[in-house]
C-alpha cells in the first residue's frame, strides 16, 4: 500500500510540477538534442552496483552503467518485495541504504515513465562529467561526415 501511495504521489508530482518546468525550455529550442537521463549520487550508483553485482565501489564499471527502464522497474519490484533484512543482504546495496533505496528507485522509475526515458546513465562524478562523456561518445560513434 505504501508503494502504491508513493508511486501515485510521484506520478502526480511529475505531471503537475516537473513536466511543465522541463518541457517549457525544450519547446523554445529550434532543434532540441535528444535528452539523456543521468543519475548522480547514491541511488543511481547503488542501482548500478546491484545490476553489476558489485560488492564494492568500482568507478569504471559504475560509470559504464546504462540501466534500461525495464531493468529499473524490475529492480523496484524486487526491492519492494523484500523485507528490510533481505535487502540488507543484496550485493551492491549497502545495508545502511537498504531502507531509503525503496523511495529512490521509485523516483527513477517514475521519471523514466513520465518522460519516456529508455535508459538511465549513471555518473559518479556529477552531471557535467556525464554530459561531456555523452558528447564525446556521440562524437566517437557518429559517422565520419557527422563527427566534425
PDB file of C-alpha atoms in Angstrom:
ATOM      1  CA  UNK A   1       0.000   0.000   0.000  1.00  0.00           C
ATOM      2  CA  UNK A   2       2.864   2.367   0.824  1.00  0.00           C
ATOM      3  CA  UNK A   3       4.470   1.668  -2.547  1.00  0.00           C
ATOM      4  CA  UNK A   4       1.213   2.346  -4.408  1.00  0.00           C
ATOM      5  CA  UNK A   5       0.705   5.574  -2.473  1.00  0.00           C
ATOM      6  CA  UNK A   6       4.273   6.764  -3.186  1.00  0.00           C
ATOM      7  CA  UNK A   7       4.028   5.798  -6.858  1.00  0.00           C
ATOM      8  CA  UNK A   8       0.723   7.695  -7.248  1.00  0.00           C
ATOM      9  CA  UNK A   9       2.151  10.753  -5.478  1.00  0.00           C
ATOM     10  CA  UNK A  10       5.237  10.699  -7.731  1.00  0.00           C
ATOM     11  CA  UNK A  11       3.155  10.367 -10.902  1.00  0.00           C
ATOM     12  CA  UNK A  12       1.012  13.326  -9.856  1.00  0.00           C
ATOM     13  CA  UNK A  13       4.079  15.393  -8.915  1.00  0.00           C
ATOM     14  CA  UNK A  14       5.765  14.635 -12.257  1.00  0.00           C
ATOM     15  CA  UNK A  15       2.681  15.694 -14.206  1.00  0.00           C
ATOM     16  CA  UNK A  16       1.880  18.766 -12.123  1.00  0.00           C
ATOM     17  CA  UNK A  17       5.313  20.175 -11.275  1.00  0.00           C
ATOM     18  CA  UNK A  18       8.170  18.578 -13.185  1.00  0.00           C
ATOM     19  CA  UNK A  19       6.747  18.128 -16.690  1.00  0.00           C
ATOM     20  CA  UNK A  20       5.752  21.797 -17.154  1.00  0.00           C
ATOM     21  CA  UNK A  21       9.105  23.012 -15.828  1.00  0.00           C
ATOM     22  CA  UNK A  22      11.108  20.749 -18.148  1.00  0.00           C
ATOM     23  CA  UNK A  23       9.060  20.972 -21.294  1.00  0.00           C
ATOM     24  CA  UNK A  24       8.839  24.771 -21.488  1.00  0.00           C
ATOM     25  CA  UNK A  25      12.568  25.266 -22.280  1.00  0.00           C
ATOM     26  CA  UNK A  26      12.539  22.368 -24.753  1.00  0.00           C
ATOM     27  CA  UNK A  27       9.686  23.973 -26.718  1.00  0.00           C
ATOM     28  CA  UNK A  28      11.739  27.167 -27.159  1.00  0.00           C
ATOM     29  CA  UNK A  29      14.665  25.383 -28.826  1.00  0.00           C
ATOM     30  CA  UNK A  30      14.531  25.118 -32.608  1.00  0.00           C
ATOM     31  CA  UNK A  31      16.170  21.681 -32.849  1.00  0.00           C
ATOM     32  CA  UNK A  32      16.445  20.070 -29.430  1.00  0.00           C
ATOM     33  CA  UNK A  33      19.039  17.365 -28.945  1.00  0.00           C
ATOM     34  CA  UNK A  34      17.977  14.000 -27.562  1.00  0.00           C
ATOM     35  CA  UNK A  35      17.847  14.201 -23.788  1.00  0.00           C
ATOM     36  CA  UNK A  36      19.699  11.594 -21.731  1.00  0.00           C
ATOM     37  CA  UNK A  37      18.626  10.898 -18.163  1.00  0.00           C
ATOM     38  CA  UNK A  38      21.689  10.970 -15.918  1.00  0.00           C
ATOM     39  CA  UNK A  39      21.671   9.778 -12.349  1.00  0.00           C
ATOM     40  CA  UNK A  40      24.220  11.104  -9.909  1.00  0.00           C
ATOM     41  CA  UNK A  41      24.569  10.285  -6.262  1.00  0.00           C
ATOM     42  CA  UNK A  42      23.752   7.358  -4.048  1.00  0.00           C
ATOM     43  CA  UNK A  43      20.612   5.825  -5.514  1.00  0.00           C
ATOM     44  CA  UNK A  44      21.807   5.625  -9.116  1.00  0.00           C
ATOM     45  CA  UNK A  45      25.229   4.369  -8.034  1.00  0.00           C
ATOM     46  CA  UNK A  46      23.632   1.686  -5.881  1.00  0.00           C
ATOM     47  CA  UNK A  47      21.316   0.617  -8.706  1.00  0.00           C
ATOM     48  CA  UNK A  48      24.351   0.246 -10.980  1.00  0.00           C
ATOM     49  CA  UNK A  49      26.178  -1.733  -8.305  1.00  0.00           C
ATOM     50  CA  UNK A  50      23.194  -4.038  -7.823  1.00  0.00           C
ATOM     51  CA  UNK A  51      22.852  -4.566 -11.594  1.00  0.00           C
ATOM     52  CA  UNK A  52      26.555  -5.387 -11.931  1.00  0.00           C
ATOM     53  CA  UNK A  53      26.711  -7.457  -8.742  1.00  0.00           C
ATOM     54  CA  UNK A  54      29.448  -5.237  -7.295  1.00  0.00           C
ATOM     55  CA  UNK A  55      30.084  -5.620  -3.588  1.00  0.00           C
ATOM     56  CA  UNK A  56      32.401  -2.594  -3.592  1.00  0.00           C
ATOM     57  CA  UNK A  57      32.753   0.715  -5.400  1.00  0.00           C
ATOM     58  CA  UNK A  58      34.213   0.273  -8.899  1.00  0.00           C
ATOM     59  CA  UNK A  59      34.049   3.639 -10.646  1.00  0.00           C
ATOM     60  CA  UNK A  60      34.785   2.371 -14.151  1.00  0.00           C
ATOM     61  CA  UNK A  61      32.045  -0.279 -14.050  1.00  0.00           C
ATOM     62  CA  UNK A  62      29.545   2.082 -12.429  1.00  0.00           C
ATOM     63  CA  UNK A  63      30.301   4.848 -14.956  1.00  0.00           C
ATOM     64  CA  UNK A  64      29.707   2.340 -17.777  1.00  0.00           C
ATOM     65  CA  UNK A  65      26.217   1.526 -16.492  1.00  0.00           C
ATOM     66  CA  UNK A  66      23.200   2.183 -18.669  1.00  0.00           C
ATOM     67  CA  UNK A  67      20.131   0.908 -16.868  1.00  0.00           C
ATOM     68  CA  UNK A  68      17.102   0.306 -19.064  1.00  0.00           C
ATOM     69  CA  UNK A  69      13.620   1.324 -17.982  1.00  0.00           C
ATOM     70  CA  UNK A  70      12.506  -2.305 -17.638  1.00  0.00           C
ATOM     71  CA  UNK A  71      15.623  -3.067 -15.628  1.00  0.00           C
ATOM     72  CA  UNK A  72      14.858  -0.217 -13.208  1.00  0.00           C
ATOM     73  CA  UNK A  73      11.216  -1.322 -12.957  1.00  0.00           C
ATOM     74  CA  UNK A  74      12.219  -4.934 -12.256  1.00  0.00           C
ATOM     75  CA  UNK A  75      14.714  -3.782  -9.640  1.00  0.00           C
ATOM     76  CA  UNK A  76      11.999  -1.678  -7.983  1.00  0.00           C
ATOM     77  CA  UNK A  77       9.618  -4.641  -7.992  1.00  0.00           C
ATOM     78  CA  UNK A  78      12.277  -6.889  -6.495  1.00  0.00           C
ATOM     79  CA  UNK A  79      13.417  -4.444  -3.805  1.00  0.00           C
ATOM     80  CA  UNK A  80       9.862  -3.599  -2.752  1.00  0.00           C
ATOM     81  CA  UNK A  81       9.015  -7.301  -2.487  1.00  0.00           C
ATOM     82  CA  UNK A  82      11.702  -7.924   0.132  1.00  0.00           C
ATOM     83  CA  UNK A  83      11.738  -7.202   3.851  1.00  0.00           C
ATOM     84  CA  UNK A  84      14.482  -4.914   5.148  1.00  0.00           C
ATOM     85  CA  UNK A  85      16.558  -7.824   6.444  1.00  0.00           C
ATOM     86  CA  UNK A  86      16.674  -9.395   2.977  1.00  0.00           C
ATOM     87  CA  UNK A  87      17.504  -6.080   1.265  1.00  0.00           C
ATOM     88  CA  UNK A  88      20.414  -5.621   3.671  1.00  0.00           C
ATOM     89  CA  UNK A  89      21.994  -8.760   2.158  1.00  0.00           C
ATOM     90  CA  UNK A  90      21.771  -7.738  -1.514  1.00  0.00           C
ATOM     91  CA  UNK A  91      25.137  -7.462  -3.225  1.00  0.00           C
ATOM     92  CA  UNK A  92      25.746  -3.844  -4.174  1.00  0.00           C
ATOM     93  CA  UNK A  93      23.283  -2.395  -1.682  1.00  0.00           C
ATOM     94  CA  UNK A  94      24.993  -1.054   1.439  1.00  0.00           C
ATOM     95  CA  UNK A  95      22.981  -2.230   4.469  1.00  0.00           C
ATOM     96  CA  UNK A  96      22.660   1.351   5.737  1.00  0.00           C
ATOM     97  CA  UNK A  97      20.859   2.296   2.489  1.00  0.00           C
ATOM     98  CA  UNK A  98      18.524  -0.724   2.394  1.00  0.00           C
ATOM     99  CA  UNK A  99      15.629   1.315   3.751  1.00  0.00           C
ATOM    100  CA  UNK A 100      15.901   4.505   1.677  1.00  0.00           C
ATOM    101  CA  UNK A 101      16.599   2.720  -1.620  1.00  0.00           C
ATOM    102  CA  UNK A 102      12.869   1.997  -1.926  1.00  0.00           C
ATOM    103  CA  UNK A 103      11.955   5.656  -2.395  1.00  0.00           C
ATOM    104  CA  UNK A 104      14.978   6.337  -4.604  1.00  0.00           C
ATOM    105  CA  UNK A 105      14.286   3.537  -7.069  1.00  0.00           C
ATOM    106  CA  UNK A 106      10.634   4.596  -7.352  1.00  0.00           C
ATOM    107  CA  UNK A 107      11.703   8.166  -8.122  1.00  0.00           C
ATOM    108  CA  UNK A 108      13.884   6.975 -11.016  1.00  0.00           C
ATOM    109  CA  UNK A 109      11.165   4.612 -12.207  1.00  0.00           C
ATOM    110  CA  UNK A 110       8.616   7.465 -12.173  1.00  0.00           C
ATOM    111  CA  UNK A 111      10.901   9.881 -14.014  1.00  0.00           C
ATOM    112  CA  UNK A 112      11.679   7.307 -16.688  1.00  0.00           C
ATOM    113  CA  UNK A 113       7.991   6.512 -17.124  1.00  0.00           C
ATOM    114  CA  UNK A 114       6.753  10.115 -17.093  1.00  0.00           C
ATOM    115  CA  UNK A 115       9.277  11.321 -19.670  1.00  0.00           C
ATOM    116  CA  UNK A 116       9.674   8.112 -21.663  1.00  0.00           C
ATOM    117  CA  UNK A 117      13.384   7.772 -20.943  1.00  0.00           C
ATOM    118  CA  UNK A 118      14.576   4.426 -22.277  1.00  0.00           C
ATOM    119  CA  UNK A 119      17.642   4.347 -20.021  1.00  0.00           C
ATOM    120  CA  UNK A 120      19.416   5.849 -17.060  1.00  0.00           C
ATOM    121  CA  UNK A 121      23.089   6.724 -17.384  1.00  0.00           C
ATOM    122  CA  UNK A 122      24.973   6.614 -14.089  1.00  0.00           C
ATOM    123  CA  UNK A 123      27.696   9.103 -13.191  1.00  0.00           C
ATOM    124  CA  UNK A 124      29.778   9.031 -10.040  1.00  0.00           C
ATOM    125  CA  UNK A 125      31.477  12.300 -10.960  1.00  0.00           C
ATOM    126  CA  UNK A 126      28.487  14.547 -11.484  1.00  0.00           C
ATOM    127  CA  UNK A 127      26.252  15.857 -14.200  1.00  0.00           C
ATOM    128  CA  UNK A 128      28.884  17.887 -16.059  1.00  0.00           C
ATOM    129  CA  UNK A 129      31.167  14.877 -16.371  1.00  0.00           C
ATOM    130  CA  UNK A 130      28.302  12.760 -17.694  1.00  0.00           C
ATOM    131  CA  UNK A 131      27.396  15.452 -20.247  1.00  0.00           C
ATOM    132  CA  UNK A 132      30.983  15.644 -21.506  1.00  0.00           C
ATOM    133  CA  UNK A 133      31.240  11.848 -21.650  1.00  0.00           C
ATOM    134  CA  UNK A 134      27.921  11.594 -23.514  1.00  0.00           C
ATOM    135  CA  UNK A 135      29.003  14.248 -26.007  1.00  0.00           C
ATOM    136  CA  UNK A 136      32.340  12.509 -26.568  1.00  0.00           C
ATOM    137  CA  UNK A 137      30.646   9.149 -27.110  1.00  0.00           C
ATOM    138  CA  UNK A 138      28.225  10.662 -29.626  1.00  0.00           C
ATOM    139  CA  UNK A 139      31.155  12.234 -31.453  1.00  0.00           C
ATOM    140  CA  UNK A 140      33.122   8.975 -31.494  1.00  0.00           C
ATOM    141  CA  UNK A 141      30.190   6.866 -32.697  1.00  0.00           C
ATOM    142  CA  UNK A 142      28.913   9.323 -35.318  1.00  0.00           C
ATOM    143  CA  UNK A 143      29.662   8.602 -38.986  1.00  0.00           C
ATOM    144  CA  UNK A 144      32.858  10.407 -40.104  1.00  0.00           C
ATOM    145  CA  UNK A 145      30.928  13.067 -42.031  1.00  0.00           C
ATOM    146  CA  UNK A 146      28.915  13.982 -38.913  1.00  0.00           C
ATOM    147  CA  UNK A 147      31.755  13.798 -36.355  1.00  0.00           C
ATOM    148  CA  UNK A 148      33.046  17.270 -37.125  1.00  0.00           C
TER     149      UNK A 148
END
